[in-house]
PDB file of C-alpha atoms in Angstrom:
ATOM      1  CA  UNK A   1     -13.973   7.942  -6.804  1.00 48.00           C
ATOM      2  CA  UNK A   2     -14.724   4.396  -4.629  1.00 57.00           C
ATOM      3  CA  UNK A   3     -15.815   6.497  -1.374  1.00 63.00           C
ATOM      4  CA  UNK A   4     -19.118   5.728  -1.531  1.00 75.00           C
ATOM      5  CA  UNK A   5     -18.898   3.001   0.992  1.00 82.00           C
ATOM      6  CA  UNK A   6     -16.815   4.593   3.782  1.00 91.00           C
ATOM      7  CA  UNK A   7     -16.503   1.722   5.933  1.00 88.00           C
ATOM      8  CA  UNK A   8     -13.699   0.164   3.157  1.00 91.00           C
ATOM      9  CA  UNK A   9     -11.420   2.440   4.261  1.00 94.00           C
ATOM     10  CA  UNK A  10     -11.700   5.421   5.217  1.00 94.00           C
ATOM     11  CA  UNK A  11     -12.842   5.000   8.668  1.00 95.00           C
ATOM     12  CA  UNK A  12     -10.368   2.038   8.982  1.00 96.00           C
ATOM     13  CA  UNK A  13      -8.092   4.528   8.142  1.00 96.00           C
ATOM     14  CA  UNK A  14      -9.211   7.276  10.791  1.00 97.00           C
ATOM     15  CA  UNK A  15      -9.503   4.376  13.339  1.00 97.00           C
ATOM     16  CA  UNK A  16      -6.146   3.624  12.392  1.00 97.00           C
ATOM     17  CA  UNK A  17      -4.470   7.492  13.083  1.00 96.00           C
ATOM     18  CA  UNK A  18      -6.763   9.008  15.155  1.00 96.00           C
ATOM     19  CA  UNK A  19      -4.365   8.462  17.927  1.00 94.00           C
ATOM     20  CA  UNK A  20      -1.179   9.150  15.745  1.00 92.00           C
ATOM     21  CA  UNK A  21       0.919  11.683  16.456  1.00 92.00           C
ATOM     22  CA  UNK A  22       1.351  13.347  12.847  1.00 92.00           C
ATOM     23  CA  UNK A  23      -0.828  15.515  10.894  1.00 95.00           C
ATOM     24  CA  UNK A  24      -3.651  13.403   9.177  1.00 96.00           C
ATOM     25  CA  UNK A  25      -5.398  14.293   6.077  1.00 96.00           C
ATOM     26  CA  UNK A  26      -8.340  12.984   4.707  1.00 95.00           C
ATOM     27  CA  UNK A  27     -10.330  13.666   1.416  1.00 93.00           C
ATOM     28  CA  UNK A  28     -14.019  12.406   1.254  1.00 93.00           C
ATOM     29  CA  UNK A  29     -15.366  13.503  -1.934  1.00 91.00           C
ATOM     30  CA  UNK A  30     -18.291  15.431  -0.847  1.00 92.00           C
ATOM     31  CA  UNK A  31     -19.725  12.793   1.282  1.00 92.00           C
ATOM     32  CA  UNK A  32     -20.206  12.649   4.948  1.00 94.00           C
ATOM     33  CA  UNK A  33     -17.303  14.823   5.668  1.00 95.00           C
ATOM     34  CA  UNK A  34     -19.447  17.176   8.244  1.00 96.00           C
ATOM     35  CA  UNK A  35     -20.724  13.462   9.884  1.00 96.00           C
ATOM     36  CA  UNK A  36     -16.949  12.163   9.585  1.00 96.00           C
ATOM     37  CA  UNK A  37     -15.895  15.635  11.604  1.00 97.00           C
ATOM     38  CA  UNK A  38     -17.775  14.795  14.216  1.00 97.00           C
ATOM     39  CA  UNK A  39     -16.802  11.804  15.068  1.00 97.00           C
ATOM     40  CA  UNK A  40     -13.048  12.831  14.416  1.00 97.00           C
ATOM     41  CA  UNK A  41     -13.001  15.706  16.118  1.00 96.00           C
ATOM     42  CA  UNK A  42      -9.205  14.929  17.483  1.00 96.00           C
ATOM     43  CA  UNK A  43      -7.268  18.156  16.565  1.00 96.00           C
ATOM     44  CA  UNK A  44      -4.516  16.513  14.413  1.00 96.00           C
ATOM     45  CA  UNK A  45      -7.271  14.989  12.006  1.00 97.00           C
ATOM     46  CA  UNK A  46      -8.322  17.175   8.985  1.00 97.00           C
ATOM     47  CA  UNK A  47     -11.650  15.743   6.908  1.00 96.00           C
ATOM     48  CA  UNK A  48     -12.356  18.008   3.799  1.00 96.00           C
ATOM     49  CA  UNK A  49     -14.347  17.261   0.914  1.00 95.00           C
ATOM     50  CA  UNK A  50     -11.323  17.771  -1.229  1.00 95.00           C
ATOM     51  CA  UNK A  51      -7.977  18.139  -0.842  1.00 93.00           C
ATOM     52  CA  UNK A  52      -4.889  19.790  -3.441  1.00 94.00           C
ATOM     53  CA  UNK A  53      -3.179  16.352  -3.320  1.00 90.00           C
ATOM     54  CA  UNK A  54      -0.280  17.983  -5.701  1.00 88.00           C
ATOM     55  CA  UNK A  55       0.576  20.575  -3.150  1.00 92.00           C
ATOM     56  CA  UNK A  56       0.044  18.668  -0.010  1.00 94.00           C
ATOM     57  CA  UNK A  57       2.236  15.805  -1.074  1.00 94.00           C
ATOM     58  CA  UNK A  58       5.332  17.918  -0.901  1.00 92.00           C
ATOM     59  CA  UNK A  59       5.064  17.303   3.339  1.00 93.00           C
ATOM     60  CA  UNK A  60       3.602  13.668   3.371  1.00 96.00           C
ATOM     61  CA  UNK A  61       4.979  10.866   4.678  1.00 96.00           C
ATOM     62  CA  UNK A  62       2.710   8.124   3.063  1.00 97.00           C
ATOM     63  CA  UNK A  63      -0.481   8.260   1.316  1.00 97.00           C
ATOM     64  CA  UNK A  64      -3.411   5.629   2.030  1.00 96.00           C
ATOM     65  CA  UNK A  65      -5.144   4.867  -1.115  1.00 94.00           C
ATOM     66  CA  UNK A  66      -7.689   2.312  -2.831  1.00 92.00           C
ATOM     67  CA  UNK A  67      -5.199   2.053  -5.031  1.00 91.00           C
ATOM     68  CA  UNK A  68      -6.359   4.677  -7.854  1.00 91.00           C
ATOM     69  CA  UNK A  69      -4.577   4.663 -11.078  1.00 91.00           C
ATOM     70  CA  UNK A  70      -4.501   8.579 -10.558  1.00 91.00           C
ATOM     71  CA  UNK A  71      -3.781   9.157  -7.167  1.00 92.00           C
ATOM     72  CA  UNK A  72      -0.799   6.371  -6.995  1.00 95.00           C
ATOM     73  CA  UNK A  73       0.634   7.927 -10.060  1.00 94.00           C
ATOM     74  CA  UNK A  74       0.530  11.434  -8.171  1.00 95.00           C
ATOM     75  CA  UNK A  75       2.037  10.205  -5.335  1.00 96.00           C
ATOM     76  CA  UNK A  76       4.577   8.664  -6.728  1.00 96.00           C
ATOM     77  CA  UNK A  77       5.796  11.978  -8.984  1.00 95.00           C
ATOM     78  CA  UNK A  78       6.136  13.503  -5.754  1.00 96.00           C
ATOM     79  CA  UNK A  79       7.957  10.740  -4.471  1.00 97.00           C
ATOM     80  CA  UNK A  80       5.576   9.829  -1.503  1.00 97.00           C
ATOM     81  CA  UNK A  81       5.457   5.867  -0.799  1.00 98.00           C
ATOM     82  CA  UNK A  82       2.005   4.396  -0.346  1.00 98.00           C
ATOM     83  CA  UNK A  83      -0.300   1.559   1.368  1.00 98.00           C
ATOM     84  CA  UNK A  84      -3.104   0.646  -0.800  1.00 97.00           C
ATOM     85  CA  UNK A  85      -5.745  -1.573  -0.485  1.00 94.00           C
ATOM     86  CA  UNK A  86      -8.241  -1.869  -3.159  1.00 89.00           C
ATOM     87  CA  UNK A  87      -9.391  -5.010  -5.627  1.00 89.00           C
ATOM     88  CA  UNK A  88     -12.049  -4.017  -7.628  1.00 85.00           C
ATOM     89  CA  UNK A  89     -11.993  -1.702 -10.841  1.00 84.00           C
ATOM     90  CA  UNK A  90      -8.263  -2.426 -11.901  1.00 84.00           C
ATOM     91  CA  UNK A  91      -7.114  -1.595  -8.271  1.00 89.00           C
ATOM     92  CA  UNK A  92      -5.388  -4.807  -7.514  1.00 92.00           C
ATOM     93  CA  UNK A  93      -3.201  -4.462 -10.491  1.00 93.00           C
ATOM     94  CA  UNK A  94      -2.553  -0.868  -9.391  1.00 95.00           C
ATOM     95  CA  UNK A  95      -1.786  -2.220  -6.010  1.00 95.00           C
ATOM     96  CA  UNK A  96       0.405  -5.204  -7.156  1.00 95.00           C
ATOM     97  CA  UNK A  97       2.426  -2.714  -9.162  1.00 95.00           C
ATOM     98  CA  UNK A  98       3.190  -0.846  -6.068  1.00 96.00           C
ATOM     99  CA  UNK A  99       4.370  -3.416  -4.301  1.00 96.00           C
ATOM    100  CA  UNK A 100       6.585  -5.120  -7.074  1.00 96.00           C
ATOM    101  CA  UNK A 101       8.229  -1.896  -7.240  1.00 95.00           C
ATOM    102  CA  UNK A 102       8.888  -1.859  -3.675  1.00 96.00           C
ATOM    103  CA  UNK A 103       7.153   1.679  -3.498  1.00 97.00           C
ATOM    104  CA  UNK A 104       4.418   0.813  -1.001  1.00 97.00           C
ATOM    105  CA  UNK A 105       2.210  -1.854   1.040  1.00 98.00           C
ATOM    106  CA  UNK A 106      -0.473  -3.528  -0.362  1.00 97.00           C
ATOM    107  CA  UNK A 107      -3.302  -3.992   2.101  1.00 96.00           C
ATOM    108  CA  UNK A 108      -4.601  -6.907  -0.828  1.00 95.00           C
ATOM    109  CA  UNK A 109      -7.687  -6.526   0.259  1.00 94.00           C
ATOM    110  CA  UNK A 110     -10.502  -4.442  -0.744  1.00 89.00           C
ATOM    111  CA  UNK A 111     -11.468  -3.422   3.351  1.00 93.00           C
ATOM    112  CA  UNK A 112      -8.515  -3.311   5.353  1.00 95.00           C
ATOM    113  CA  UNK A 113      -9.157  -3.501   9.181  1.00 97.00           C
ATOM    114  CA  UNK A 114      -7.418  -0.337  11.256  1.00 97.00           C
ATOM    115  CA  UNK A 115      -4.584  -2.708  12.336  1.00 98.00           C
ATOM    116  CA  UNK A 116      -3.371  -3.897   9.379  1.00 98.00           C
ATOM    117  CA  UNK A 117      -3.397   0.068   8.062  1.00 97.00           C
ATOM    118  CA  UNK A 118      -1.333   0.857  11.162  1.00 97.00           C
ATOM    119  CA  UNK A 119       1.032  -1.816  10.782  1.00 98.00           C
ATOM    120  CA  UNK A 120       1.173  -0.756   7.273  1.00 98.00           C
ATOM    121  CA  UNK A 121       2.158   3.224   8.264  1.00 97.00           C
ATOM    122  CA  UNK A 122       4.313   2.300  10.591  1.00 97.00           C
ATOM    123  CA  UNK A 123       6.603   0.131   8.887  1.00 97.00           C
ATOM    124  CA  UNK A 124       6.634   2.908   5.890  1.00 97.00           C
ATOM    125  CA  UNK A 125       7.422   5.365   8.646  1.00 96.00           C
ATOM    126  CA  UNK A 126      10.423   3.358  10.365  1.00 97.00           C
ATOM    127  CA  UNK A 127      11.856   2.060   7.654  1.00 97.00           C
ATOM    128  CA  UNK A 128      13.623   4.895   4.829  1.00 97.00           C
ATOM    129  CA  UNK A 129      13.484   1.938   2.641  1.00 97.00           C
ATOM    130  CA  UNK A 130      10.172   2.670   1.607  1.00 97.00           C
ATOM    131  CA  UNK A 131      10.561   6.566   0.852  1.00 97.00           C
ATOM    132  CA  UNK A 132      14.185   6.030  -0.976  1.00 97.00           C
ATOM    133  CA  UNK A 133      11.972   3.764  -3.477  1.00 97.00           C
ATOM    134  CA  UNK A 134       9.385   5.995  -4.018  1.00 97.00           C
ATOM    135  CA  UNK A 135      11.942   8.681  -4.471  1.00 97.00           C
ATOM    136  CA  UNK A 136      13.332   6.720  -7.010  1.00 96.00           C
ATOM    137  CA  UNK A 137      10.743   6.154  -8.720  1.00 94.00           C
ATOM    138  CA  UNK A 138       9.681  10.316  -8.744  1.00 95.00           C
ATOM    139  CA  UNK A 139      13.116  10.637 -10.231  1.00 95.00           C
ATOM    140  CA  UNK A 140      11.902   7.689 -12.596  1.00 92.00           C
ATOM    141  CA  UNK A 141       9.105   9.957 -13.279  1.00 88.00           C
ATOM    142  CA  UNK A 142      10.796  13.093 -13.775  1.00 91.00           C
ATOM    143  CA  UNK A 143      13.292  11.904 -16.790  1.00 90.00           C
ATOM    144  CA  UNK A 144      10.807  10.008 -18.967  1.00 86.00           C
ATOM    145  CA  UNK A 145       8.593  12.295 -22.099  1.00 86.00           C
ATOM    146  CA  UNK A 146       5.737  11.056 -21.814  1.00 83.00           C
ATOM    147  CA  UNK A 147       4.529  12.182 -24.835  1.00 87.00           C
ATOM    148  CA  UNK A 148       7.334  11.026 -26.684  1.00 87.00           C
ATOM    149  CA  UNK A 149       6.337   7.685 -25.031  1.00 83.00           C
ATOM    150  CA  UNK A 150       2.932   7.654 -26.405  1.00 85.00           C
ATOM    151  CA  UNK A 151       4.106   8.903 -29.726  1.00 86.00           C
ATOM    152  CA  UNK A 152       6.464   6.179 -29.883  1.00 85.00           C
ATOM    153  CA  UNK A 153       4.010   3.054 -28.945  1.00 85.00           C
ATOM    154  CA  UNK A 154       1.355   4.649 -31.796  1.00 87.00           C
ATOM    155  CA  UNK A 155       3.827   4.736 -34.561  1.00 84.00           C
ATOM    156  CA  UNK A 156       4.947   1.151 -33.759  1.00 84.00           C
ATOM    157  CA  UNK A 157       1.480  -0.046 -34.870  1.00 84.00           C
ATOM    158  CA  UNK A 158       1.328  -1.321 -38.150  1.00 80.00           C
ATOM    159  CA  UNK A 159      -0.155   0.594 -40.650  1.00 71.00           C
ATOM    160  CA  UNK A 160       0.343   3.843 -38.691  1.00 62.00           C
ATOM    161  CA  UNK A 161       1.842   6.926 -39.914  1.00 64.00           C
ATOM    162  CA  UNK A 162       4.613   8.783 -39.111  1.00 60.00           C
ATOM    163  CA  UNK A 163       3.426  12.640 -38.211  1.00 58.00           C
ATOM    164  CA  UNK A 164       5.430  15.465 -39.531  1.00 61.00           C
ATOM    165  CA  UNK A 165       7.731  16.582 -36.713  1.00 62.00           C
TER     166      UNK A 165
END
């Protein structure tokens, strides 16, 4: 989890919302979230130290990420389009991915200042483009075996064997 440093984005983020009118979410981990309540204390604004991201994404509108392998591949099962930001550890691939596919924006930048996230959640919000791709790609998601998939890419390496089925 990159939420060590809180000042990449998660107060962007809040800085970006807290004046929103939508329900806002926000998972810190286990750090600062008491602190982070404080000065958040608008009633629309939610800080936990975790959050059930598999049953809240069934109501969300977009998800602001680092760009996680883990966290865009949940959102995107549940069909939930996505601004990331996010360079280190793998995350710009990640985040280059997302926006190839058309499935989010990508804040290409490892700190993202609260305008640019606005900016960001707004044009996800006004434009359906952005959900109908995610959508897509949950349905994407929900036809593919993935262990099929796996089996498939091992027994294409040369000298493997085929398993007993």
């Amino acid at each position: 989890m990159d939420n060590a440093d809180q000042n990449k984005l998660i107060i962007p983020a809040l800085e970006a919302l807290k004046d929103i009118d939508a329900l806002v979410i926000v998972a810190t981990g286990g750090r600062k979230t008491a602190e982070l309540r404080e000065r958040y204390p608008q009633p629309h604004i939610h800080i936990r130290d975790y959050v059930d991201f598999g049953a809240a994404f069934g109501s969300t509108d977009v998800f602001i990420t680092n760009g996680g392998f883990g966290g865009v591949q949940l959102a995107l099962s549940a069909g939930v389009p996505l601004v990331v930001s996010g360079i280190n550890e793998g995350k710009s691939d990640v985040n280059a991915r997302v926006e190839y596919a058309g499935a989010g924006i990508n804040q290409r930048t490892e700190a993202p200042s609260p305008e640019k996230i606005r900016a960001a959640v707004r044009s996800i919000l006004a434009d359906p483009q952005w959900k109908n791709r995610a959508q897509q790609m949950r349905e994407d998601f929900a036809r593919q075996d993935p262990a099929q998939a796996a089996a498939e890419v091992i027994e294409s390496v040369p000298g493997s064997r085929r398993l007993p089925q």
